[in-house]
Each structure stands twice: as C-alpha cells, then as structure tokens.
C-alpha cells in the first residue's frame, strides 16, 4: 500500500496524489500548476506515473489547480473512470474547456512568436486541446454523493464529505484493504472551506483516519471574520464612487464571483450601497458558473437554499450586467466612474481583468480590491505587495489606484480551522500539501500527536 505525491508538493498548485492498493492505482485530483511562466512550464513535464495505468481519478473539486491536467492525462493514455459530485462534474467541464481554450490560444501565440524569428520548427502544439477536454468528459463515470461510501475498486472504498470550499467540493476518505489483510483509512482534505459563509455549509468534521493528506494554503494565519470584511468592501466601493472612480475586483470565477454578487445584492438591499450601483460580471466563465450554481440549491447552507426554493435569486441585483461578448467587455472601458467591475483571473495571470487593470490602475480615483489568494510570482501578488508600477501587455503601468486587500473572503480554512479539522481525524501520520514551504513549516509546529511529513515532488511513502 503506497501513497505518492505528484503535485502541490511544497507548492500551492497542481494537486495530484497517487494511492496504490490491492493492485489498483487511484489518483486523487490531477491539477494544473498555476503562477508565473516558470511554474506553468512544469505542466508539460512527466506526471511521475503512467497515465494508462491509472484506474480511477477521484476529484475533490472543480478548481483548475485540482482538475486542470485531466485533459492531459487523457491525452497521454488514461482510460479509467473519473468520480466526482454532480456539481463538481459540471463545473469541472467548464473549467477544463476554458483551460483548453487558453492552451490553444497560448500555442498559437507561441507559434507566431517563433515564426517571426524563423523558428517555426520549434513550435509545439498546445499542452492539450478542446478536443482533449471534451474526451475527458466521457471519462466521468459514477457520481459521488456526500456521506455515501462508494466501492471504487476491489479493496478501495471512497466516501466524499462536504468540504465547504466551493460548490460540490469534497474531502475524501479512502478505506483501503490489501488482499493480505492490511487495512488503512486515509483522509484527503481537498481544499477546506472557511466556516460561517452564507452560501455553503461548513466543512464536515474529519472522520477517524490513520493518515491525513492536508492542505495548508493558510496554515500560518488567521482570517479576519467575514462581517467586518463585507463592511470593508462596502466602504471601499462607497469611497471610490465618492472620489469618482471605478472599483476593479479580480475574482475567481467559481464561488468567489457568486459570493460577491450575493454580498453586493445584500449591500443594496440594506442600503449600504447605492441602488444605482452598476456591477459588471465580465467573465464568460463566471456567468456560466453562476447558472450552474442556480441548479444546485441542495448543496447550499440551509437558509440560502430556502431563499432559492422560495423563488429568490441570490445572485441578482438591479444594476447587474453579465458581459459575455468581447464587444460588451470593451464597452466597459468607456465607463469612468461608478462601476464595480469583476473579472478573472483572480490572480491576474490572464483573462479580461488585465484589460481593466490597464485602464484603471494608473487612475488615482479608482480602486483595486483583492479578495482572494494571490500566489507568488503573479501580477496580483506584485500589486498586493505594493509595486509602484507593473507590466501589463508589455507596457509599464503606474499603480496610482488605491489597493485594498480584504482577506476575510477566503474560501480556505485558516490555521485554527485546519488544526481543529485535523484533530478530529486523530491521525498518527500527516502529509502536508498545497501550501508554500515556509507556511508548511510554521503549520507543522502547530500539530501535535502526529508524525508530520512535507512530501517532495514524486516522493513515495509506504502506508
Ligand atoms: Zn480550491
């Protein structure tokens, strides 16, 4: 019985863990590396195992850094089954198609750049194509239901538990048994949510396990409570409108965008925001994700679920505009003041947000509000860290807009929540993943009565 780590090992992205038991090979997640160009180069590298030899992939949730390399896995020979909850399956389809579209675009840009230097021959195609992403849809098999054990393969049972991180997200308990009799319970946290949010339930407490594979994104800090963070957001918007500018919010398309819509609606209802507030959700992916969210009220926290069943739309407000078409997106450029513009990507590494930053960042009446994680090496991180100017589309843009970092919106558990969740498992062995190494080292000091490992990439352990 073996456990090995092929991503998110002393890093935050690219989650991919391999369990070998009873002659079967099961992956938990198969995510993309995200961040600077150097990090993303790793996506083209070897998986560290033979994709054709994998029997199942259990998918914890639909974020790109957990599902983004699935099309590449299929392209390289995976013919097994992917198991996920119903919303994860729908959201992952969206995320993978979007990623494939970006890969194809990148491939074309690269080819053109090389052609200009007479090096057409060095051009390689995209990492994976839209066709690969579509082929991946066919691999989705059984649907996981929270709390119901699923016999994944002989000797391997999986129970998906609500992780409260994004719609459909799960922690996964594996009950493993070798024919010779060895038994182990291994618990994968997936990404754990931050309790007390309006849309999702709190993470299900950890069941008893022998070993835990635990995310550590925020293993070194405590979040501010959500209430004051929402007030801070309303304050930032009101201040900016008074100064005569726009509010730019780089946002992740899944969960964060919908949660912000929910709070903006609430703000207008409670008259903390003006009724005339114009909100642009300038992200085709976030718009499609919002439609998926509306189909799964059963996955929400009870009060919100009730509101939806009563016919209320928690993601709608009077001044809301969904801008799917490029022309509509470009029209936003003509608005000088009074708009809240939400666009992806959350870390500003791609997507329409870069156009809005280019247009608004140098204007001192405007604001940029960061409400999510900003990974090292990303444009978001440079702005958060106080850069006086940043490069966008090859141009140096001065940072004169007011920059807010509001961290209470995190979709991740903080240090105290991680420790409490881990304690519930009573695990004797703990593998820390999905965190920056210094953070992991701080967090490792906080765990007691367990042997802690910080697996290196491709490192393997006997269970
Ligand atoms: Zn996630």
GROMACS .gro file of C-alpha atoms and ligand atoms in nm:
model
  464
    1UNK     CA    1   0.000   0.000   0.000
    2UNK     CA    2   0.164   0.319  -0.120
    3UNK     CA    3   0.096   0.690  -0.131
    4UNK     CA    4   0.293   0.924  -0.358
    5UNK     CA    5   0.278   1.295  -0.435
    6UNK     CA    6   0.292   1.433  -0.790
    7UNK     CA    7   0.188   1.794  -0.743
    8UNK     CA    8   0.113   2.059  -0.477
    9UNK     CA    9   0.424   1.917  -0.306
   10UNK     CA   10   0.574   2.212  -0.118
   11UNK     CA   11   0.372   2.435  -0.351
   12UNK     CA   12   0.013   2.554  -0.372
   13UNK     CA   13  -0.098   2.433  -0.715
   14UNK     CA   14  -0.102   2.114  -0.924
   15UNK     CA   15  -0.265   1.882  -0.667
   16UNK     CA   16  -0.213   1.519  -0.768
   17UNK     CA   17  -0.176   1.229  -0.526
   18UNK     CA   18  -0.150   0.859  -0.611
   19UNK     CA   19  -0.273   0.571  -0.395
   20UNK     CA   20  -0.173   0.215  -0.479
   21UNK     CA   21  -0.362  -0.066  -0.308
   22UNK     CA   22  -0.477  -0.418  -0.393
   23UNK     CA   23  -0.317  -0.392  -0.737
   24UNK     CA   24  -0.517  -0.077  -0.823
   25UNK     CA   25  -0.396   0.274  -0.881
   26UNK     CA   26  -0.621   0.562  -0.783
   27UNK     CA   27  -0.541   0.932  -0.823
   28UNK     CA   28  -0.687   1.199  -0.601
   29UNK     CA   29  -0.703   1.513  -0.820
   30UNK     CA   30  -0.498   1.598  -1.128
   31UNK     CA   31  -0.446   1.972  -1.117
   32UNK     CA   32  -0.265   2.231  -1.322
   33UNK     CA   33   0.032   2.428  -1.193
   34UNK     CA   34  -0.053   2.799  -1.187
   35UNK     CA   35   0.158   3.105  -1.132
   36UNK     CA   36   0.443   3.258  -1.326
   37UNK     CA   37   0.556   3.121  -1.662
   38UNK     CA   38   0.834   2.919  -1.495
   39UNK     CA   39   0.585   2.734  -1.274
   40UNK     CA   40   0.348   2.673  -1.564
   41UNK     CA   41   0.627   2.514  -1.770
   42UNK     CA   42   0.602   2.222  -1.525
   43UNK     CA   43   0.262   2.131  -1.668
   44UNK     CA   44   0.424   1.984  -1.976
   45UNK     CA   45   0.651   1.762  -1.766
   46UNK     CA   46   0.607   1.394  -1.685
   47UNK     CA   47   0.332   1.303  -1.441
   48UNK     CA   48   0.565   1.076  -1.246
   49UNK     CA   49   0.347   0.771  -1.322
   50UNK     CA   50   0.197   0.606  -1.630
   51UNK     CA   51  -0.143   0.768  -1.710
   52UNK     CA   52  -0.255   0.447  -1.883
   53UNK     CA   53  -0.203   0.257  -1.558
   54UNK     CA   54  -0.446   0.470  -1.353
   55UNK     CA   55  -0.780   0.301  -1.277
   56UNK     CA   56  -0.972   0.591  -1.125
   57UNK     CA   57  -0.941   0.960  -1.055
   58UNK     CA   58  -1.133   1.091  -0.755
   59UNK     CA   59  -1.184   1.462  -0.798
   60UNK     CA   60  -1.218   1.674  -0.482
   61UNK     CA   61  -1.344   1.988  -0.659
   62UNK     CA   62  -1.351   2.182  -0.983
   63UNK     CA   63  -1.076   2.439  -0.927
   64UNK     CA   64  -0.817   2.441  -1.206
   65UNK     CA   65  -0.532   2.352  -0.972
   66UNK     CA   66  -0.720   2.029  -0.888
   67UNK     CA   67  -0.872   1.922  -1.224
   68UNK     CA   68  -0.674   2.115  -1.489
   69UNK     CA   69  -0.437   1.840  -1.601
   70UNK     CA   70  -0.714   1.582  -1.653
   71UNK     CA   71  -0.731   1.652  -2.030
   72UNK     CA   72  -0.354   1.597  -2.049
   73UNK     CA   73  -0.394   1.272  -1.851
   74UNK     CA   74  -0.649   1.156  -2.109
   75UNK     CA   75  -0.429   1.275  -2.396
   76UNK     CA   76  -0.141   1.069  -2.253
   77UNK     CA   77  -0.340   0.747  -2.225
   78UNK     CA   78  -0.569   0.749  -1.920
   79UNK     CA   79  -0.874   0.529  -1.994
   80UNK     CA   80  -1.016   0.487  -1.646
   81UNK     CA   81  -1.309   0.645  -1.463
   82UNK     CA   82  -1.337   0.990  -1.303
   83UNK     CA   83  -1.559   1.008  -0.993
   84UNK     CA   84  -1.690   1.340  -0.860
   85UNK     CA   85  -2.000   1.500  -0.708
   86UNK     CA   86  -2.266   1.627  -0.951
   87UNK     CA   87  -2.178   2.000  -0.929
   88UNK     CA   88  -1.804   1.925  -0.949
   89UNK     CA   89  -1.864   1.735  -1.268
   90UNK     CA   90  -2.048   2.028  -1.429
   91UNK     CA   91  -1.810   2.294  -1.302
   92UNK     CA   92  -1.501   2.090  -1.398
   93UNK     CA   93  -1.632   2.061  -1.753
   94UNK     CA   94  -1.649   2.439  -1.772
   95UNK     CA   95  -1.306   2.486  -1.614
   96UNK     CA   96  -1.136   2.231  -1.840
   97UNK     CA   97  -1.290   2.369  -2.159
   98UNK     CA   98  -1.180   2.718  -2.062
   99UNK     CA   99  -0.828   2.592  -1.983
  100UNK     CA  100  -0.810   2.409  -2.316
  101UNK     CA  101  -0.919   2.724  -2.499
  102UNK     CA  102  -0.639   2.919  -2.325
  103UNK     CA  103  -0.387   2.644  -2.404
  104UNK     CA  104  -0.483   2.658  -2.772
  105UNK     CA  105  -0.454   3.038  -2.773
  106UNK     CA  106  -0.114   3.022  -2.600
  107UNK     CA  107   0.001   2.763  -2.852
  108UNK     CA  108  -0.093   2.992  -3.140
  109UNK     CA  109   0.082   3.294  -2.981
  110UNK     CA  110   0.396   3.087  -2.925
  111UNK     CA  111   0.392   2.960  -3.282
  112UNK     CA  112   0.357   3.316  -3.419
  113UNK     CA  113   0.640   3.443  -3.198
  114UNK     CA  114   0.869   3.164  -3.313
  115UNK     CA  115   0.769   3.212  -3.678
  116UNK     CA  116   0.875   3.578  -3.657
  117UNK     CA  117   1.222   3.457  -3.559
  118UNK     CA  118   1.226   3.192  -3.831
  119UNK     CA  119   1.197   2.910  -3.576
  120UNK     CA  120   0.862   2.756  -3.683
  121UNK     CA  121   1.011   2.410  -3.628
  122UNK     CA  122   1.044   2.469  -3.251
  123UNK     CA  123   0.672   2.533  -3.213
  124UNK     CA  124   0.490   2.264  -3.024
  125UNK     CA  125   0.113   2.246  -3.016
  126UNK     CA  126  -0.098   2.330  -2.714
  127UNK     CA  127  -0.050   2.127  -2.398
  128UNK     CA  128  -0.399   1.991  -2.461
  129UNK     CA  129  -0.682   2.088  -2.690
  130UNK     CA  130  -1.055   2.147  -2.662
  131UNK     CA  131  -1.096   1.801  -2.813
  132UNK     CA  132  -0.891   1.651  -2.528
  133UNK     CA  133  -1.112   1.837  -2.279
  134UNK     CA  134  -1.423   1.700  -2.450
  135UNK     CA  135  -1.279   1.347  -2.446
  136UNK     CA  136  -1.224   1.391  -2.073
  137UNK     CA  137  -1.599   1.442  -2.023
  138UNK     CA  138  -1.655   1.083  -2.139
  139UNK     CA  139  -1.436   0.955  -1.857
  140UNK     CA  140  -1.673   1.088  -1.589
  141UNK     CA  141  -1.849   0.780  -1.451
  142UNK     CA  142  -2.021   0.737  -1.119
  143UNK     CA  143  -2.147   1.040  -0.930
  144UNK     CA  144  -2.038   1.070  -0.568
  145UNK     CA  145  -2.297   1.160  -0.304
  146UNK     CA  146  -2.185   1.321   0.022
  147UNK     CA  147  -2.163   1.070   0.306
  148UNK     CA  148  -2.228   0.758   0.095
  149UNK     CA  149  -1.941   0.510   0.068
  150UNK     CA  150  -1.861   0.408  -0.288
  151UNK     CA  151  -1.675   0.086  -0.378
  152UNK     CA  152  -1.431   0.245  -0.620
  153UNK     CA  153  -1.243  -0.078  -0.688
  154UNK     CA  154  -1.188  -0.407  -0.503
  155UNK     CA  155  -1.014  -0.311  -0.177
  156UNK     CA  156  -1.083   0.063  -0.219
  157UNK     CA  157  -1.387   0.242  -0.078
  158UNK     CA  158  -1.430   0.618  -0.103
  159UNK     CA  159  -1.659   0.848   0.092
  160UNK     CA  160  -1.693   1.207  -0.026
  161UNK     CA  161  -1.764   1.460   0.252
  162UNK     CA  162  -1.873   1.822   0.211
  163UNK     CA  163  -1.555   2.034   0.231
  164UNK     CA  164  -1.744   2.367   0.225
  165UNK     CA  165  -1.487   2.525  -0.009
  166UNK     CA  166  -1.675   2.570  -0.339
  167UNK     CA  167  -2.000   2.424  -0.470
  168UNK     CA  168  -1.970   2.042  -0.476
  169UNK     CA  169  -1.627   2.037  -0.309
  170UNK     CA  170  -1.527   1.732  -0.107
  171UNK     CA  171  -1.282   1.583   0.132
  172UNK     CA  172  -1.236   1.215   0.052
  173UNK     CA  173  -1.197   0.928   0.297
  174UNK     CA  174  -1.038   0.618   0.143
  175UNK     CA  175  -1.084   0.285   0.319
  176UNK     CA  176  -0.810   0.066   0.181
  177UNK     CA  177  -0.764  -0.306   0.221
  178UNK     CA  178  -0.489  -0.527   0.078
  179UNK     CA  179  -0.581  -0.891  -0.001
  180UNK     CA  180  -0.325  -0.993   0.265
  181UNK     CA  181  -0.535  -0.809   0.523
  182UNK     CA  182  -0.359  -0.477   0.578
  183UNK     CA  183  -0.619  -0.201   0.629
  184UNK     CA  184  -0.574   0.175   0.631
  185UNK     CA  185  -0.805   0.474   0.642
  186UNK     CA  186  -0.654   0.766   0.451
  187UNK     CA  187  -0.825   1.103   0.453
  188UNK     CA  188  -0.765   1.368   0.185
  189UNK     CA  189  -0.879   1.710   0.299
  190UNK     CA  190  -0.914   1.851  -0.054
  191UNK     CA  191  -0.940   2.227  -0.010
  192UNK     CA  192  -1.122   2.300   0.315
  193UNK     CA  193  -1.364   2.590   0.335
  194UNK     CA  194  -1.386   2.874   0.578
  195UNK     CA  195  -1.684   2.819   0.812
  196UNK     CA  196  -1.974   3.059   0.855
  197UNK     CA  197  -2.024   3.164   0.494
  198UNK     CA  198  -2.367   3.248   0.355
  199UNK     CA  199  -2.367   3.015   0.055
  200UNK     CA  200  -2.201   2.694   0.167
  201UNK     CA  201  -2.220   2.469   0.467
  202UNK     CA  202  -1.920   2.448   0.699
  203UNK     CA  203  -1.675   2.166   0.624
  204UNK     CA  204  -1.785   1.825   0.755
  205UNK     CA  205  -1.566   1.738   1.056
  206UNK     CA  206  -1.292   1.488   0.979
  207UNK     CA  207  -1.378   1.122   1.040
  208UNK     CA  208  -1.125   0.896   1.214
  209UNK     CA  209  -0.827   0.815   0.992
  210UNK     CA  210  -0.481   0.658   1.013
  211UNK     CA  211  -0.327   0.916   0.783
  212UNK     CA  212  -0.432   1.259   0.661
  213UNK     CA  213  -0.323   1.447   0.349
  214UNK     CA  214  -0.390   1.806   0.450
  215UNK     CA  215  -0.395   2.132   0.253
  216UNK     CA  216  -0.207   2.421   0.419
  217UNK     CA  217  -0.285   2.724   0.199
  218UNK     CA  218  -0.339   2.947   0.505
  219UNK     CA  219  -0.155   2.732   0.758
  220UNK     CA  220   0.029   3.034   0.900
  221UNK     CA  221  -0.252   3.283   0.959
  222UNK     CA  222  -0.596   3.356   1.095
  223UNK     CA  223  -0.863   3.517   0.879
  224UNK     CA  224  -1.049   3.826   0.979
  225UNK     CA  225  -1.415   3.747   1.041
  226UNK     CA  226  -1.640   3.780   0.738
  227UNK     CA  227  -1.873   4.052   0.880
  228UNK     CA  228  -1.611   4.331   0.902
  229UNK     CA  229  -1.468   4.221   0.564
  230UNK     CA  230  -1.805   4.273   0.396
  231UNK     CA  231  -1.831   4.617   0.560
  232UNK     CA  232  -1.480   4.695   0.436
  233UNK     CA  233  -1.588   4.602   0.083
  234UNK     CA  234  -1.896   4.829   0.103
  235UNK     CA  235  -1.673   5.106   0.242
  236UNK     CA  236  -1.419   5.067  -0.039
  237UNK     CA  237  -1.693   5.085  -0.302
  238UNK     CA  238  -1.864   5.390  -0.144
  239UNK     CA  239  -1.529   5.576  -0.104
  240UNK     CA  240  -1.424   5.505  -0.460
  241UNK     CA  241  -1.755   5.622  -0.604
  242UNK     CA  242  -1.726   5.941  -0.399
  243UNK     CA  243  -1.378   6.002  -0.541
  244UNK     CA  244  -1.522   5.949  -0.890
  245UNK     CA  245  -1.364   5.619  -0.990
  246UNK     CA  246  -1.435   5.254  -1.062
  247UNK     CA  247  -1.380   4.952  -0.840
  248UNK     CA  248  -1.193   4.666  -1.003
  249UNK     CA  249  -1.223   4.327  -0.835
  250UNK     CA  250  -1.006   4.047  -0.973
  251UNK     CA  251  -1.213   3.744  -0.896
  252UNK     CA  252  -1.211   3.370  -0.928
  253UNK     CA  253  -1.500   3.255  -1.148
  254UNK     CA  254  -1.613   2.979  -0.915
  255UNK     CA  255  -1.764   3.064  -0.578
  256UNK     CA  256  -1.595   3.400  -0.519
  257UNK     CA  257  -1.780   3.569  -0.805
  258UNK     CA  258  -2.114   3.428  -0.688
  259UNK     CA  259  -2.041   3.512  -0.326
  260UNK     CA  260  -1.957   3.872  -0.418
  261UNK     CA  261  -2.281   3.901  -0.615
  262UNK     CA  262  -2.462   3.776  -0.305
  263UNK     CA  263  -2.297   4.041  -0.083
  264UNK     CA  264  -2.345   4.320  -0.337
  265UNK     CA  265  -2.714   4.233  -0.357
  266UNK     CA  266  -2.733   4.236   0.024
  267UNK     CA  267  -2.550   4.570   0.037
  268UNK     CA  268  -2.800   4.732  -0.196
  269UNK     CA  269  -3.093   4.577  -0.005
  270UNK     CA  270  -2.958   4.708   0.325
  271UNK     CA  271  -2.890   5.049   0.162
  272UNK     CA  272  -2.519   5.025   0.237
  273UNK     CA  273  -2.461   5.053  -0.136
  274UNK     CA  274  -2.641   5.292  -0.365
  275UNK     CA  275  -2.931   5.149  -0.566
  276UNK     CA  276  -2.769   5.291  -0.876
  277UNK     CA  277  -2.451   5.079  -0.830
  278UNK     CA  278  -2.360   4.927  -1.166
  279UNK     CA  279  -2.198   4.585  -1.141
  280UNK     CA  280  -2.031   4.412  -1.435
  281UNK     CA  281  -1.955   4.043  -1.418
  282UNK     CA  282  -1.711   4.047  -1.707
  283UNK     CA  283  -1.627   3.680  -1.724
  284UNK     CA  284  -1.799   3.428  -1.951
  285UNK     CA  285  -1.684   3.150  -1.720
  286UNK     CA  286  -1.822   3.317  -1.406
  287UNK     CA  287  -2.152   3.379  -1.588
  288UNK     CA  288  -2.178   3.011  -1.687
  289UNK     CA  289  -2.073   2.904  -1.337
  290UNK     CA  290  -2.347   3.122  -1.186
  291UNK     CA  291  -2.603   2.935  -1.398
  292UNK     CA  292  -2.469   2.603  -1.265
  293UNK     CA  293  -2.484   2.734  -0.908
  294UNK     CA  294  -2.852   2.811  -0.952
  295UNK     CA  295  -2.920   2.447  -1.040
  296UNK     CA  296  -2.792   2.303  -0.709
  297UNK     CA  297  -2.979   2.460  -0.416
  298UNK     CA  298  -2.948   2.134  -0.219
  299UNK     CA  299  -2.574   2.200  -0.187
  300UNK     CA  300  -2.620   2.532  -0.008
  301UNK     CA  301  -2.634   2.628   0.353
  302UNK     CA  302  -2.995   2.585   0.475
  303UNK     CA  303  -3.109   2.948   0.482
  304UNK     CA  304  -2.984   3.030   0.133
  305UNK     CA  305  -3.128   2.703   0.000
  306UNK     CA  306  -3.466   2.807   0.138
  307UNK     CA  307  -3.444   3.150  -0.022
  308UNK     CA  308  -3.372   2.992  -0.360
  309UNK     CA  309  -3.660   2.746  -0.322
  310UNK     CA  310  -3.885   3.041  -0.245
  311UNK     CA  311  -3.800   3.179  -0.585
  312UNK     CA  312  -3.541   3.435  -0.482
  313UNK     CA  313  -3.229   3.473  -0.695
  314UNK     CA  314  -2.941   3.538  -0.452
  315UNK     CA  315  -2.706   3.634  -0.735
  316UNK     CA  316  -2.908   3.910  -0.894
  317UNK     CA  317  -2.935   4.286  -0.841
  318UNK     CA  318  -3.087   4.574  -1.035
  319UNK     CA  319  -2.764   4.719  -1.176
  320UNK     CA  320  -2.606   4.385  -1.269
  321UNK     CA  321  -2.471   4.328  -1.620
  322UNK     CA  322  -2.340   3.996  -1.747
  323UNK     CA  323  -2.095   4.075  -2.026
  324UNK     CA  324  -2.021   3.762  -2.222
  325UNK     CA  325  -1.924   3.911  -2.560
  326UNK     CA  326  -1.586   4.076  -2.619
  327UNK     CA  327  -1.755   4.389  -2.762
  328UNK     CA  328  -1.961   4.429  -2.443
  329UNK     CA  329  -1.647   4.384  -2.236
  330UNK     CA  330  -1.464   4.651  -2.433
  331UNK     CA  331  -1.758   4.890  -2.393
  332UNK     CA  332  -1.691   4.889  -2.016
  333UNK     CA  333  -1.368   5.080  -2.094
  334UNK     CA  334  -1.576   5.389  -2.164
  335UNK     CA  335  -1.711   5.400  -1.808
  336UNK     CA  336  -1.500   5.638  -1.599
  337UNK     CA  337  -1.678   5.614  -1.265
  338UNK     CA  338  -1.947   5.440  -1.063
  339UNK     CA  339  -1.890   5.084  -1.176
  340UNK     CA  340  -1.789   4.768  -0.992
  341UNK     CA  341  -1.605   4.553  -1.245
  342UNK     CA  342  -1.548   4.189  -1.159
  343UNK     CA  343  -1.335   3.983  -1.394
  344UNK     CA  344  -1.093   3.692  -1.395
  345UNK     CA  345  -0.847   3.561  -1.341
  346UNK     CA  346  -0.833   3.609  -0.967
  347UNK     CA  347  -0.454   3.623  -0.964
  348UNK     CA  348  -0.449   3.847  -1.276
  349UNK     CA  349  -0.234   3.596  -1.465
  350UNK     CA  350  -0.473   3.601  -1.762
  351UNK     CA  351  -0.823   3.692  -1.871
  352UNK     CA  352  -1.011   4.019  -1.907
  353UNK     CA  353  -0.901   4.159  -1.570
  354UNK     CA  354  -0.572   4.265  -1.725
  355UNK     CA  355  -0.754   4.498  -1.966
  356UNK     CA  356  -0.943   4.658  -1.678
  357UNK     CA  357  -0.625   4.696  -1.474
  358UNK     CA  358  -0.451   4.853  -1.770
  359UNK     CA  359  -0.735   5.106  -1.798
  360UNK     CA  360  -0.786   5.187  -1.430
  361UNK     CA  361  -0.467   5.111  -1.237
  362UNK     CA  362  -0.299   5.443  -1.318
  363UNK     CA  363  -0.609   5.646  -1.217
  364UNK     CA  364  -0.590   5.762  -0.855
  365UNK     CA  365  -0.970   5.787  -0.824
  366UNK     CA  366  -1.006   5.415  -0.890
  367UNK     CA  367  -0.959   5.118  -0.657
  368UNK     CA  368  -0.848   4.762  -0.696
  369UNK     CA  369  -0.992   4.529  -0.434
  370UNK     CA  370  -0.823   4.192  -0.383
  371UNK     CA  371  -1.049   3.940  -0.214
  372UNK     CA  372  -0.864   3.617  -0.284
  373UNK     CA  373  -0.538   3.432  -0.274
  374UNK     CA  374  -0.250   3.590  -0.466
  375UNK     CA  375   0.018   3.332  -0.543
  376UNK     CA  376   0.387   3.415  -0.557
  377UNK     CA  377   0.505   3.542  -0.895
  378UNK     CA  378   0.160   3.658  -1.007
  379UNK     CA  379   0.057   4.008  -1.116
  380UNK     CA  380  -0.193   4.017  -0.827
  381UNK     CA  381   0.084   3.947  -0.578
  382UNK     CA  382   0.304   4.225  -0.716
  383UNK     CA  383   0.023   4.479  -0.679
  384UNK     CA  384  -0.072   4.349  -0.332
  385UNK     CA  385   0.295   4.374  -0.230
  386UNK     CA  386   0.296   4.744  -0.320
  387UNK     CA  387   0.468   4.764  -0.661
  388UNK     CA  388   0.480   5.127  -0.786
  389UNK     CA  389   0.432   5.007  -1.141
  390UNK     CA  390   0.363   4.675  -1.314
  391UNK     CA  391   0.394   4.538  -1.665
  392UNK     CA  392   0.069   4.458  -1.845
  393UNK     CA  393   0.066   4.351  -2.211
  394UNK     CA  394   0.427   4.463  -2.244
  395UNK     CA  395   0.356   4.813  -2.112
  396UNK     CA  396   0.465   4.964  -1.780
  397UNK     CA  397   0.154   5.083  -1.593
  398UNK     CA  398   0.188   5.302  -1.281
  399UNK     CA  399  -0.009   5.189  -0.975
  400UNK     CA  400  -0.195   5.501  -0.860
  401UNK     CA  401  -0.530   5.343  -0.781
  402UNK     CA  402  -0.599   5.265  -0.417
  403UNK     CA  403  -0.526   4.899  -0.342
  404UNK     CA  404  -0.735   4.710  -0.086
  405UNK     CA  405  -0.661   4.358   0.031
  406UNK     CA  406  -0.959   4.216   0.216
  407UNK     CA  407  -0.871   3.870   0.339
  408UNK     CA  408  -1.189   3.770   0.524
  409UNK     CA  409  -1.342   3.639   0.200
  410UNK     CA  410  -1.107   3.346   0.181
  411UNK     CA  411  -1.262   3.021   0.061
  412UNK     CA  412  -0.995   2.837   0.258
  413UNK     CA  413  -0.987   2.736   0.623
  414UNK     CA  414  -0.740   2.935   0.833
  415UNK     CA  415  -0.478   2.796   1.070
  416UNK     CA  416  -0.719   2.743   1.362
  417UNK     CA  417  -0.978   2.574   1.139
  418UNK     CA  418  -0.715   2.345   0.984
  419UNK     CA  419  -0.585   2.243   1.327
  420UNK     CA  420  -0.936   2.173   1.457
  421UNK     CA  421  -1.032   1.973   1.149
  422UNK     CA  422  -0.711   1.771   1.164
  423UNK     CA  423  -0.758   1.696   1.535
  424UNK     CA  424  -1.094   1.532   1.454
  425UNK     CA  425  -0.917   1.265   1.248
  426UNK     CA  426  -0.686   1.152   1.530
  427UNK     CA  427  -0.440   1.056   1.255
  428UNK     CA  428  -0.098   0.928   1.355
  429UNK     CA  429   0.055   1.039   1.023
  430UNK     CA  430   0.006   1.367   0.844
  431UNK     CA  431   0.121   1.468   0.497
  432UNK     CA  432   0.114   1.842   0.438
  433UNK     CA  433   0.045   1.956   0.081
  434UNK     CA  434  -0.096   2.256  -0.108
  435UNK     CA  435   0.099   2.527   0.071
  436UNK     CA  436   0.413   2.735   0.034
  437UNK     CA  437   0.700   2.562   0.212
  438UNK     CA  438   0.764   2.829   0.481
  439UNK     CA  439   0.391   2.821   0.562
  440UNK     CA  440   0.401   2.442   0.594
  441UNK     CA  441   0.696   2.463   0.833
  442UNK     CA  442   0.508   2.706   1.056
  443UNK     CA  443   0.197   2.489   1.043
  444UNK     CA  444   0.386   2.165   1.115
  445UNK     CA  445   0.484   2.314   1.453
  446UNK     CA  446   0.115   2.351   1.540
  447UNK     CA  447   0.027   1.983   1.505
  448UNK     CA  448   0.063   1.751   1.798
  449UNK     CA  449   0.048   1.375   1.848
  450UNK     CA  450   0.112   1.305   1.481
  451UNK     CA  451   0.413   1.236   1.264
  452UNK     CA  452   0.433   1.515   1.004
  453UNK     CA  453   0.577   1.481   0.653
  454UNK     CA  454   0.634   1.750   0.390
  455UNK     CA  455   0.646   1.530   0.080
  456UNK     CA  456   0.877   1.632  -0.204
  457UNK     CA  457   0.760   1.603  -0.564
  458UNK     CA  458   0.721   1.235  -0.667
  459UNK     CA  459   0.813   1.118  -0.317
  460UNK     CA  460   0.654   0.786  -0.220
  461UNK     CA  461   0.554   0.651   0.120
  462UNK     CA  462   0.454   0.305   0.245
  463UNK     CA  463   0.129   0.317   0.435
  464LIG    ZN1  464  -0.975   2.506  -0.445
   0.00000   0.00000   0.00000
